CSV table of C-alpha atoms in Angstrom, one decimal:
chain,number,residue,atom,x,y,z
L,249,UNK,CA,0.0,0.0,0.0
L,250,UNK,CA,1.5,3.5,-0.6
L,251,UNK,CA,1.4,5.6,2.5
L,252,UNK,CA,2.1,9.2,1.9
L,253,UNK,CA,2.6,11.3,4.8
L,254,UNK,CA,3.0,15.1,5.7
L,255,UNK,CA,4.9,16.7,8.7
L,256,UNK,CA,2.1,20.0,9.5
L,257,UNK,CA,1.3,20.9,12.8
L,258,UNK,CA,-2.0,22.9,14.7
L,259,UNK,CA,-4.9,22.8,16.3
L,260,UNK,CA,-8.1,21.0,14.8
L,261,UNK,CA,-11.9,22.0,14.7
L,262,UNK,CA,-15.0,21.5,12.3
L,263,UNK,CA,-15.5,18.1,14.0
L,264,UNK,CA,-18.3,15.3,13.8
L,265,UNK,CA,-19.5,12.4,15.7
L,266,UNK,CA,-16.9,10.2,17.8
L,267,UNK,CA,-15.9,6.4,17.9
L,268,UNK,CA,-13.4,4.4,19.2
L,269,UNK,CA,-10.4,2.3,18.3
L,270,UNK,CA,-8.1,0.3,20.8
L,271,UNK,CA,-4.4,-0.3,20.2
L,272,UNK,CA,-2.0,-3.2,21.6
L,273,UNK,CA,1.5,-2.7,22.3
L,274,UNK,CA,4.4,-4.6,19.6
L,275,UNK,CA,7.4,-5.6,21.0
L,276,UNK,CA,9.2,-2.8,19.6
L,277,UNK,CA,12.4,-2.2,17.7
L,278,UNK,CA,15.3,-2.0,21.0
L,279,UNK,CA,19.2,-0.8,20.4
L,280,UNK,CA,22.5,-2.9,21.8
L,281,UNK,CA,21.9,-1.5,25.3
L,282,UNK,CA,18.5,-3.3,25.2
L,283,UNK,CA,16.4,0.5,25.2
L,284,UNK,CA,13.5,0.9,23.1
L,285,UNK,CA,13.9,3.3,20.1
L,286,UNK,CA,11.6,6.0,19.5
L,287,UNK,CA,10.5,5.7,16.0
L,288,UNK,CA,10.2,9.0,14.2
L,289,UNK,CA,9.0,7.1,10.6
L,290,UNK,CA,7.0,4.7,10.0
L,291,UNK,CA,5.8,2.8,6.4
L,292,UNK,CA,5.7,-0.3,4.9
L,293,UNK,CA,7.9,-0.7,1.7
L,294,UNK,CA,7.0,-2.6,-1.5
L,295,UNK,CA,8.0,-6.1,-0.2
L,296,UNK,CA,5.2,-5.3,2.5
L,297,UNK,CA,7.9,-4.9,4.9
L,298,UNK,CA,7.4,-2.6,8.0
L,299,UNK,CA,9.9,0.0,8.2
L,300,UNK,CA,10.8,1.9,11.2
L,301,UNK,CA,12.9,5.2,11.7
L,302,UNK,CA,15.2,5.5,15.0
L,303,UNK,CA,17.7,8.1,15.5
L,304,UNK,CA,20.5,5.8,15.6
L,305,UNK,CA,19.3,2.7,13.2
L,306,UNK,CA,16.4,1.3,11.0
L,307,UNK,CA,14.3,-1.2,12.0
L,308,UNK,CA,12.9,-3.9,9.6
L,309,UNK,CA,10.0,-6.3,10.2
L,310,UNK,CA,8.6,-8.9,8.1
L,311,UNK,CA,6.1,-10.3,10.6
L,312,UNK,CA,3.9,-7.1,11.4
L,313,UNK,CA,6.4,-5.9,14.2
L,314,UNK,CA,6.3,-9.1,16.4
L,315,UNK,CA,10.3,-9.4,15.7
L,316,UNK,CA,12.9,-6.6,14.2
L,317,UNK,CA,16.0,-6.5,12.3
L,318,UNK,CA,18.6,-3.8,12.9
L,319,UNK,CA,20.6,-1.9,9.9
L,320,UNK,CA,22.7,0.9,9.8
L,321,UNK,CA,25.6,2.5,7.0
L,322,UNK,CA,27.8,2.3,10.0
L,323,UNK,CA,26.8,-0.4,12.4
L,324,UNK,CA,24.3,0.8,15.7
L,325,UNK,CA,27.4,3.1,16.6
L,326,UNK,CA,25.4,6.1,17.8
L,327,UNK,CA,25.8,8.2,14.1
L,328,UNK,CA,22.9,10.1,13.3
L,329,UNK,CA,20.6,8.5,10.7
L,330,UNK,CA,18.1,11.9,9.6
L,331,UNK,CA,15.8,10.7,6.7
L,332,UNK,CA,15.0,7.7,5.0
L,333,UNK,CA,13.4,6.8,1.3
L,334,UNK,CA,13.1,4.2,-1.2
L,335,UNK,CA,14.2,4.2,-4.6
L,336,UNK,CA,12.4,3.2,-7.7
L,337,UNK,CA,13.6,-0.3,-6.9
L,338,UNK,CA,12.6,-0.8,-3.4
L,339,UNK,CA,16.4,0.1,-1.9
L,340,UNK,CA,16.6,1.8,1.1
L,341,UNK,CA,18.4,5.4,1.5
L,342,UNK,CA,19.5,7.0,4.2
L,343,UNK,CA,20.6,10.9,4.7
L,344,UNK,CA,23.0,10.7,7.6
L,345,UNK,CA,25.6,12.9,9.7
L,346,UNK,CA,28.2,11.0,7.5
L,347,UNK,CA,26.5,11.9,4.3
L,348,UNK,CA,24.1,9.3,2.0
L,349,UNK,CA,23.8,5.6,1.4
L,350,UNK,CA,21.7,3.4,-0.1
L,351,UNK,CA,21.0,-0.2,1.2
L,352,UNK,CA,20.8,-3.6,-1.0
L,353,UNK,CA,22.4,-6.5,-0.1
L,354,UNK,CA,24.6,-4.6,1.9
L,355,UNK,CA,25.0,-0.9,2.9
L,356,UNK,CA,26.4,1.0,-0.4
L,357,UNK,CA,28.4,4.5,0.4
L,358,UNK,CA,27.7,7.5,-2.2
L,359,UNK,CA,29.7,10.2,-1.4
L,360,UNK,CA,32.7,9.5,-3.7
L,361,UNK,CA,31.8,12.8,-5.3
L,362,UNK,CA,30.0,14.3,-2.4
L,363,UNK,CA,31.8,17.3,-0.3
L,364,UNK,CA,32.1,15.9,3.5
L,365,UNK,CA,29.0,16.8,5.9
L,366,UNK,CA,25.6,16.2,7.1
L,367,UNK,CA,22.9,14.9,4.9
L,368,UNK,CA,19.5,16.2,6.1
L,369,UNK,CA,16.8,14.7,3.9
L,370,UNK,CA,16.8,12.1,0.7
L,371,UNK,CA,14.0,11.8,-1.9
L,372,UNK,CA,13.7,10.3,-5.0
L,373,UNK,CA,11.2,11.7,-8.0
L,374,UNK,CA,9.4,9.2,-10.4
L,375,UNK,CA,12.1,9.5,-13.0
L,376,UNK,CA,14.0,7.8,-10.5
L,377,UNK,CA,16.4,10.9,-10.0
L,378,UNK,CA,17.9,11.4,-6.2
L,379,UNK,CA,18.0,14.4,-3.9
L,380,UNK,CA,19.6,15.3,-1.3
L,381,UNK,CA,20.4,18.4,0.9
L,382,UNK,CA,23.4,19.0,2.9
L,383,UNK,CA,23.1,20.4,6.2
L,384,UNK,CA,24.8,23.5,4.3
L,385,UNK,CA,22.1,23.7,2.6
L,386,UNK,CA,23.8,22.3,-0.4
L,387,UNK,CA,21.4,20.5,-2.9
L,388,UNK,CA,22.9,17.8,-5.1
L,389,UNK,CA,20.7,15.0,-7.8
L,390,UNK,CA,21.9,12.0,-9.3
L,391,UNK,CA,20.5,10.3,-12.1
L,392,UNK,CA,22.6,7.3,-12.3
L,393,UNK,CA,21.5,6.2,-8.5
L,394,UNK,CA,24.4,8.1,-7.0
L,395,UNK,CA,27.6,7.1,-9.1
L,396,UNK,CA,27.5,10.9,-10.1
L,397,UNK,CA,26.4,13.9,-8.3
L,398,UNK,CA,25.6,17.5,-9.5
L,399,UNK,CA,24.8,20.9,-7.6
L,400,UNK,CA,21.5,21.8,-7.9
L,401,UNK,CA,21.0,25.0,-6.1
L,402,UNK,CA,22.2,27.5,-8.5
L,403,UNK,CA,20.5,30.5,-8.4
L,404,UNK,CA,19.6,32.6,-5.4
L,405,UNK,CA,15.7,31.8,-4.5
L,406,UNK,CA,17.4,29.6,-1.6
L,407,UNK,CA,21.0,30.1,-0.8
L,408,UNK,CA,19.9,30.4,3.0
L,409,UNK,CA,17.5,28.3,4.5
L,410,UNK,CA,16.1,29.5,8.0
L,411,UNK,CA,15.3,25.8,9.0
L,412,UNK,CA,15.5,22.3,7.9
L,413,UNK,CA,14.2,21.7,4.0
L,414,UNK,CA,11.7,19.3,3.7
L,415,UNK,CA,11.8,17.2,0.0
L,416,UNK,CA,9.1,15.3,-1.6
L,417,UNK,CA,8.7,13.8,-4.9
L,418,UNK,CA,5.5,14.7,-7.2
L,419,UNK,CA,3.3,12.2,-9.8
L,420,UNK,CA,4.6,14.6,-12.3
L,421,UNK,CA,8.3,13.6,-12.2
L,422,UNK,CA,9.0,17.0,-10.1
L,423,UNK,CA,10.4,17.4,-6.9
L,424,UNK,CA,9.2,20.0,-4.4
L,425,UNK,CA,11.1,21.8,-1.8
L,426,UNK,CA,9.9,23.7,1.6
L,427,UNK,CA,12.0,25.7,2.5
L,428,UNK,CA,12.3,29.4,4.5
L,429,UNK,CA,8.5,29.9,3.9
L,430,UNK,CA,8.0,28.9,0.1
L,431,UNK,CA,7.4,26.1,-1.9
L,432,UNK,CA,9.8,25.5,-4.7
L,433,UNK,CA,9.9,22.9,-7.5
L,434,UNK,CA,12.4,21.8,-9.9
L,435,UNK,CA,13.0,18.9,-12.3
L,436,UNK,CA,15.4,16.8,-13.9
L,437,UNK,CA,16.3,19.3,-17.2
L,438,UNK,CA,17.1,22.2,-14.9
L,439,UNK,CA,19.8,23.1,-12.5
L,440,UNK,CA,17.7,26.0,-10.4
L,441,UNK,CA,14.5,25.9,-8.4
L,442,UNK,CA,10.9,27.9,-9.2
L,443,UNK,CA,9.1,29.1,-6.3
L,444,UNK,CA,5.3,28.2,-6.9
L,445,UNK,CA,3.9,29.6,-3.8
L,446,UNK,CA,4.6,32.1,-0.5
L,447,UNK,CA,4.1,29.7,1.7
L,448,UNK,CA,5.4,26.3,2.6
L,449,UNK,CA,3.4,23.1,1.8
L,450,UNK,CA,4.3,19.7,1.1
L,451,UNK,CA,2.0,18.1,-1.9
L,452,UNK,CA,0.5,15.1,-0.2
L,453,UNK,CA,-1.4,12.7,-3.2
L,454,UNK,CA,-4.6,10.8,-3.0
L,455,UNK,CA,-5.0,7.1,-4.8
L,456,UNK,CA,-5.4,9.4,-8.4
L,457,UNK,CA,-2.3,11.0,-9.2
L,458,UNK,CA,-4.3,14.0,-10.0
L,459,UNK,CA,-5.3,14.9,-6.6
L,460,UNK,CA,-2.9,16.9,-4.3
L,461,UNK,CA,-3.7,17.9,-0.9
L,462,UNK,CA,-2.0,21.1,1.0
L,463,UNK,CA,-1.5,22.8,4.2
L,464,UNK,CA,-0.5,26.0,4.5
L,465,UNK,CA,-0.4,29.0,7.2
L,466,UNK,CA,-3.7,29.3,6.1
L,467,UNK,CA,-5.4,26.0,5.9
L,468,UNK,CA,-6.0,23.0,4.2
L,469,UNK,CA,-6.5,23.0,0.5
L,470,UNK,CA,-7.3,20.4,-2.3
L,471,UNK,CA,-5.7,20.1,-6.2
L,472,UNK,CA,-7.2,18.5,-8.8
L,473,UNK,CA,-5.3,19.5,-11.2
L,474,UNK,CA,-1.5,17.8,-10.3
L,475,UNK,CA,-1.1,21.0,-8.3
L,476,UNK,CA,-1.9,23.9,-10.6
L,477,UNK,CA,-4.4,25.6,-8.6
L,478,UNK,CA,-5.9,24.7,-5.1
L,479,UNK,CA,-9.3,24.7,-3.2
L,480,UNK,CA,-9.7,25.7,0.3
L,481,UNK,CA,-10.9,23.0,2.0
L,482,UNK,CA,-11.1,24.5,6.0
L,483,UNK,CA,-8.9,27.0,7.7
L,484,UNK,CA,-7.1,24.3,10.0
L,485,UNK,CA,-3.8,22.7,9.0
L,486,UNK,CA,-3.4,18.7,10.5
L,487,UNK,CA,-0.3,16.9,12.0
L,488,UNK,CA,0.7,13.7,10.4
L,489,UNK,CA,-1.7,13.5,7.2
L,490,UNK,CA,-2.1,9.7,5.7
L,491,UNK,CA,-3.9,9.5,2.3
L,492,UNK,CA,-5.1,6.0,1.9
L,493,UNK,CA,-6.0,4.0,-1.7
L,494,UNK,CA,-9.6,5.0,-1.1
L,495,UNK,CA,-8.9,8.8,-0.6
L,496,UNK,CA,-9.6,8.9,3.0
L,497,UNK,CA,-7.4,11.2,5.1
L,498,UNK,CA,-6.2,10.3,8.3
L,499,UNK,CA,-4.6,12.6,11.4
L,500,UNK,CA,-3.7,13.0,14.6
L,501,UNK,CA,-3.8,15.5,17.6
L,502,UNK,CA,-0.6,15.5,19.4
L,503,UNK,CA,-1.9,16.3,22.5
L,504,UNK,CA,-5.0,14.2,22.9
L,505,UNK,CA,-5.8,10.3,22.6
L,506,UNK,CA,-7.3,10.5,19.1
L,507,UNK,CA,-7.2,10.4,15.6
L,508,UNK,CA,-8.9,12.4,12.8
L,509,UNK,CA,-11.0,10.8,9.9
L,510,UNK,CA,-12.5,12.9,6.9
L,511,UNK,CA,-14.0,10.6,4.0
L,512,UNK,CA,-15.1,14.0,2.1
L,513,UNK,CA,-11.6,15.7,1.1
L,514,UNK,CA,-10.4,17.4,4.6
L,515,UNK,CA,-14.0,20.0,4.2
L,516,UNK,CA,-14.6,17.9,7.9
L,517,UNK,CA,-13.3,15.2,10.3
L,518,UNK,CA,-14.3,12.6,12.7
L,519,UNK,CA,-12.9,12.0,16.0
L,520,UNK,CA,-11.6,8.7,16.6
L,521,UNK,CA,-10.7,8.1,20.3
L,522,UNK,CA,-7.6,5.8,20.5
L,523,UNK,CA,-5.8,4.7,24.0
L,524,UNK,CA,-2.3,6.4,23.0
L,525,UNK,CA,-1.0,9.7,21.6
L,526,UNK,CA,-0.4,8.7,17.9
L,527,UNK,CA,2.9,10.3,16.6
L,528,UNK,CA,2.7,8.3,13.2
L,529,UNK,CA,0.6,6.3,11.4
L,530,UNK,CA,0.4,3.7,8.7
L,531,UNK,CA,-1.8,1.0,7.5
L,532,UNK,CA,-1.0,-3.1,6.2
L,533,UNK,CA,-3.0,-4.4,3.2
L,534,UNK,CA,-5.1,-5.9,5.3
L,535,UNK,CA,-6.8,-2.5,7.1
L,536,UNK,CA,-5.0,-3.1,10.5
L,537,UNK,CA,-3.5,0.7,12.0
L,538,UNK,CA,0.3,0.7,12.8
L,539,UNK,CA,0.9,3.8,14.7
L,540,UNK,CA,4.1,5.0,16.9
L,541,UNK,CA,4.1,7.2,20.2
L,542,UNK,CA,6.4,9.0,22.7
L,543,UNK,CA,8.5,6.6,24.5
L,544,UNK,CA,11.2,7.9,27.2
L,545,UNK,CA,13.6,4.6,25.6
L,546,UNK,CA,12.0,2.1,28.4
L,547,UNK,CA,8.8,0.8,27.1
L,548,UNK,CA,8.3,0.1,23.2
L,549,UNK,CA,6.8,3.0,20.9
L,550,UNK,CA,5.0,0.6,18.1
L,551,UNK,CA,1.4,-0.2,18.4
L,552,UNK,CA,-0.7,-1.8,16.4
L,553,UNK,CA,-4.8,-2.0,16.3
L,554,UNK,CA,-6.6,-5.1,17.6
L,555,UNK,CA,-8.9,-5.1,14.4
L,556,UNK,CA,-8.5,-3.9,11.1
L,557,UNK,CA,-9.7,-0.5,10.6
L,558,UNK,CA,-10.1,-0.1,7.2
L,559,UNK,CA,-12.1,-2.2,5.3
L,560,UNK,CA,-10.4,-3.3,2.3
L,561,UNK,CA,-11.8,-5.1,-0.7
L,562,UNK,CA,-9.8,-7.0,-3.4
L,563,UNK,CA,-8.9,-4.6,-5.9
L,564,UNK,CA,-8.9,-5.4,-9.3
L,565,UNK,CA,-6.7,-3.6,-12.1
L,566,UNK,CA,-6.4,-4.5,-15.7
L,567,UNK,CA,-3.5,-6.1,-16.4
L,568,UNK,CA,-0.9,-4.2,-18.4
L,569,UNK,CA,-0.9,-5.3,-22.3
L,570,UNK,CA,1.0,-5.0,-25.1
L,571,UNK,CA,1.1,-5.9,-28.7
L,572,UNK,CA,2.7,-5.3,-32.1
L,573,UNK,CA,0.7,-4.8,-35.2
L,574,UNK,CA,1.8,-5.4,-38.3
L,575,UNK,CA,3.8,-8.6,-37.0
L,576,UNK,CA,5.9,-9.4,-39.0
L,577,UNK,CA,6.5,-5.7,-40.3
L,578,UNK,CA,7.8,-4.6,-43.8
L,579,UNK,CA,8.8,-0.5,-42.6
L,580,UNK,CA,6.3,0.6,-40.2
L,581,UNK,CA,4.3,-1.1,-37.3
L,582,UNK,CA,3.0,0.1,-34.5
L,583,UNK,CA,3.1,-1.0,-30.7
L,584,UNK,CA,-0.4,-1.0,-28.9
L,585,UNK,CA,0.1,-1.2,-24.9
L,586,UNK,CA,-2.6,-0.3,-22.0
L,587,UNK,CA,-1.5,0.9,-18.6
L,588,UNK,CA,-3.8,-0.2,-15.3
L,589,UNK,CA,-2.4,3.5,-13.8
L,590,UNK,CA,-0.3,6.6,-14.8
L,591,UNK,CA,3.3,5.9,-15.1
L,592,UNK,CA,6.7,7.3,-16.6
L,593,UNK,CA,7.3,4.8,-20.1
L,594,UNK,CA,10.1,3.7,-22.0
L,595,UNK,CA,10.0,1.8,-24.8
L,596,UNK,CA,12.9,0.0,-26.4
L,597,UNK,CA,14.0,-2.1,-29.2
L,598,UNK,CA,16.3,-5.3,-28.8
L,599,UNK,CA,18.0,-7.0,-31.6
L,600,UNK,CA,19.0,-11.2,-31.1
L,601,UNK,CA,22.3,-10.2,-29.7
L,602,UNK,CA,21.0,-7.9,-27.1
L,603,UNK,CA,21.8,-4.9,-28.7
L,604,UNK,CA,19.4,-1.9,-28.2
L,605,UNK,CA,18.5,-1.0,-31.7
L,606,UNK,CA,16.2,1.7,-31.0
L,607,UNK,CA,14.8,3.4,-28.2
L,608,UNK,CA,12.4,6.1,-27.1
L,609,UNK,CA,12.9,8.1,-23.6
L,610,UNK,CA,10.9,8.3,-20.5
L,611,UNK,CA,7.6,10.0,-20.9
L,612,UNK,CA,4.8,10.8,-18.6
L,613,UNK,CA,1.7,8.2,-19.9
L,614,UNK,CA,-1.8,8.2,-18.2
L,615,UNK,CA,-3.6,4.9,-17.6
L,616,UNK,CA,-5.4,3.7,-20.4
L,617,UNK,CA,-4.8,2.1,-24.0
L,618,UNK,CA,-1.7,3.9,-26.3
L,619,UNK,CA,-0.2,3.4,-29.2
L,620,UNK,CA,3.7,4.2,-30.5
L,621,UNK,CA,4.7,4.0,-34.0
L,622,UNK,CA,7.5,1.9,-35.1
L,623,UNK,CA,9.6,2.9,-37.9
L,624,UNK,CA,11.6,-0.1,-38.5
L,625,UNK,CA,12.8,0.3,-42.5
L,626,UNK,CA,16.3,0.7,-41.3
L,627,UNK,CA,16.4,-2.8,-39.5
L,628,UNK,CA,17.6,-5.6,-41.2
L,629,UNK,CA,15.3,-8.7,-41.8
L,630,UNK,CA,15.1,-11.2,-38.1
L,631,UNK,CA,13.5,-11.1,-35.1
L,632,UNK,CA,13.0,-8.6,-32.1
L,633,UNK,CA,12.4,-8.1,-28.8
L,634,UNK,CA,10.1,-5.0,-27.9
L,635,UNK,CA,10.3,-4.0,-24.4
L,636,UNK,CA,8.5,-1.4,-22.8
L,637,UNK,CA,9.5,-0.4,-19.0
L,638,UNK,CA,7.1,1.4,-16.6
L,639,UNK,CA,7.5,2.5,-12.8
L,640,UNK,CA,6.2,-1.0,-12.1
L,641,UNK,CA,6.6,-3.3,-14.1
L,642,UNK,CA,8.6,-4.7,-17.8
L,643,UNK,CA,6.5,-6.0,-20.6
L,644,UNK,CA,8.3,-7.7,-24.0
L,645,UNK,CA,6.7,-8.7,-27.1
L,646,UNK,CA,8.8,-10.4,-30.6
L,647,UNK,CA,8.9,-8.7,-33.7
L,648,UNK,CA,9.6,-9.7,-37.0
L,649,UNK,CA,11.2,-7.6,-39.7
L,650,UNK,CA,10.6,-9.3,-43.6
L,651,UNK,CA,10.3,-8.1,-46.7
C-alpha cells in the first residue's frame, strides 16, 4: 500500500461524531543497550515490509512488528541516521551525519563525489532521480543512483534556509522543496529551483495522481489538477496527514488520545478516540492501523490496532498489455500497450544479440490504451524483442522484420 505522509502541525476544529479504536503494544524495535527506540517514521515498503525510523538505526520487520532487524551504513554506533526513502527499486536510502547511502544486499556508500558533511533529507522523483540536501544547505541530484552527483541549487531563491528543508517527490516527475516559507519545484532538465507559492506546503497525493492535498499558514487545501491551482478545503492545518487507496485522510492531535477521519476531502473530520498519543501512522494491506508514540527509551513505541480498521476489498486492475501490429513488419508497425495506472514509459527495441537497436525516452503516460509508432525500415530482416519499461513493471513482445 502507498502511505504518503506530511509533517504540518496545529490545532483542529470543524468536527463530527466520535468512535473508538483500541491499540496493543508490539514488541518494539530496541538498540544494543536493550532501550527501546523511538521511531520518528513509520511505512511499509514494496515487499510489505514494516519500516521503522530511529535516530541511531532502521528497524525492519517482516512479521507485522512481532520481531525486528537492525541496519545501519555504519553499524548501531550512535551516528545520526536523519531521513529515509526508497528508490524506484525498493532500496533503502538513508541521509546521515556521514553523508548518504543506499541499502541492498549490503550498505552501499555515495559520497565518492560528495563534499564531507551532514545529509538532512533524501527523496527520489518518479524519473527515478535522487536528492539530497546537505546540512549547508547544499542540494545535489543523481540520475545514475548516486555514481555521479551535480549541484543543484544554483541560483539565489534559496542560498539560505532559516530551518530544515523538507523534499518530496510529485506524480509529475518533479520534486518539491519547503524551504524558508516557500514552496519550490524543480525537475530533472534544470539546474535552479521555481518558487510556486509564498508559503510552505508539502504536496500530499490521494489514490489518483491528480489529486494533491496542501496545508499552509492558512489552511487545508485540495488540487485536482496535479497541483496547478488549489481549493480551500477548511482553515485548520493537520499533524501527520495519511492518504489512503480509497482517498480517506487520516490525522492525529498530538496532545490528545485521538485520531482524525474525513471521508469528504479534509472540508470535515471525525474523531476517533484511540488509548495512546499517535505520533505516526500507517496502515497493512489488510486495514490493520500501525501507529508509533512517545517513549522515554523504556517501554516500546510501536502499536498496532486489535482489528482492522479499514475495510479493504480486493482490488482489481487490468493487467498491463502490449502488442505489435503489423507482425511481421515490412517498414512501419505500431506498438499497442494499455497501462492499469499513470506511469513514466520507456520503450525500447532489442535485436538477437542484445543490442538496443532503437529506443524512445521516459515520458509521462496516463492509464489507459496507447499506441507508438515503429519505424523499423532501417532494421535488417530477423526477429526482435520490444520492451517497454514502466514504474512498475517490464513488458516484451517479438517482432519480425521481412520483406
Amino acid at each position: 500500500m502507498k502511505i504518503i505522509l506530511a509533517f504540518l502541525v496545529t490545532s483542529v476544529m470543524m468536527l463530527s461524531s466520535a468512535y473508538s479504536i483500541t491499540f496493543k503494544s508490539l514488541p518494539g524495535p530496541k538498540y544494543p543497550d536493550n532501550t527501546f527506540a523511538s521511531i520518528s517514521k513509520l511505512f511499509f515498503n514494496k515487499q510489505e515490509i514494516l519500516v521503522a525510523k530511529g535516530a541511531y538505526a532502521i528497524f525492519l520487520s517482516s512479521n507485522n512488528g512481532q520481531s525486528w532487524s537492525a541496519t545501519s551504513p555504519f553499524g548501531i554506533t550512535g551516528e545520526r541516521i536523519y531521513e529515509v526513502a526508497l528508490d524506484t527499486n525498493g532500496y533503502l536510502l538513508a541521509a546521515t551525519e556521514r553523508g548518504v547511502f543506499r541499502r541492498e544486499s549490503d550498505w552501499k556508500d555515495l559520497n565518492d563525489q560528495l563534499p564531507n558533511g551532514s545529509v538532512y533529507t533524501v527523496s527520489v522523483s518518479q524519473t527515478g532521480t535522487i536528492y539530497i540536501v546537505f546540512k549547508s544547505t547544499d542540494i545535489y541530484y543523481s540520475k545514475n543512483n548516486g555514481k555521479s552527483w551535480t549541484l543543484k541549487n544554483s541560483g539565489t531563491t534559496h542560498d539560505n534556509f532559516s530551518f530544515n528543508p523538507v523534499l518530496r517527490s510529485g506524480f509529475d516527475g518533479n520534486m518539491y522543496l519547503s524551504a524558508d516559507g516557500k514552496t519550490f519545484v524543480t525537475n530533472d532538465e534544470s539546474l535552479g529551483w521555481t518558487q510556486i507559492t509564498s508559503f510552505p506546503y508539502i504536496p500530499n497525493y490521494g489514490p489518483k495522481d491528480s489529486i494533491v492535498y496542501a496545508n499552509t499558514s492558512s489552511g487545508f487545501y485540495i488540487s485536482k489538477n496535479r497541483g496547478k491551482t488549489f481549493t480551500k478545503q477548511n482553515s485548520e492545518n493537520y499533524y501527520g496527514v495519511v492518504v489512503d487507496r480509497k482517498g480517506s485522510l487520516y490525522t492525529y492531535d498530538s496532545d490528545n488520545k485521538y485520531m482524525l477521519v474525513s471521508k469528504n476531502q479534509g472540508k470535515s473530520w471525525e474523531i476517533v478516540y484511540t488509548s495512546n498519543q499517535i505520533r505516526e501512522i500507517a496502515f497493512d494491506t489488510s486495514g490493520f492501523i500501525f501507529a508509533t508514540v512517545y517513549t522515554q527509551g523504556s517501554t516500546s513505541g510501536v502499536w498496532r490496532s486489535v482489528a482492522p480498521f479499514v475495510k479493504t476489498e480486493p482490488e482489481h486492475y487490468a493487467a498491463p498489455t502490449i502488442s505489435i501490429s503489423p507482425n511481421p513488419a515490412t517498414m512501419y508497425s505500431s506498438m499497442n500497450y494499455t497501462l492499469d495506472k499513470p506511469s513514466y514509459v520507456t520503450s525500447s527495441i532489442v535485436d538477437i544479440q542484445g543490442k538496443v537497436v532503437k529506443q524512445q525516452v521516459k515520458s509521462w503516460m496516463d492509464a489507459g490504451s496507447h499506441e507508438i509508432p515503429l519505424d523499423v525500415s532501417d532494421l535488417p530482416n530477423g526477429v526482435y524483442t520490444v520492451l517497454l519499461r514502466t514504474n512498475d513493471e517490464l513488458m516484451t513482445t517479438k517482432l519480425v522484420v521481412s520483406r
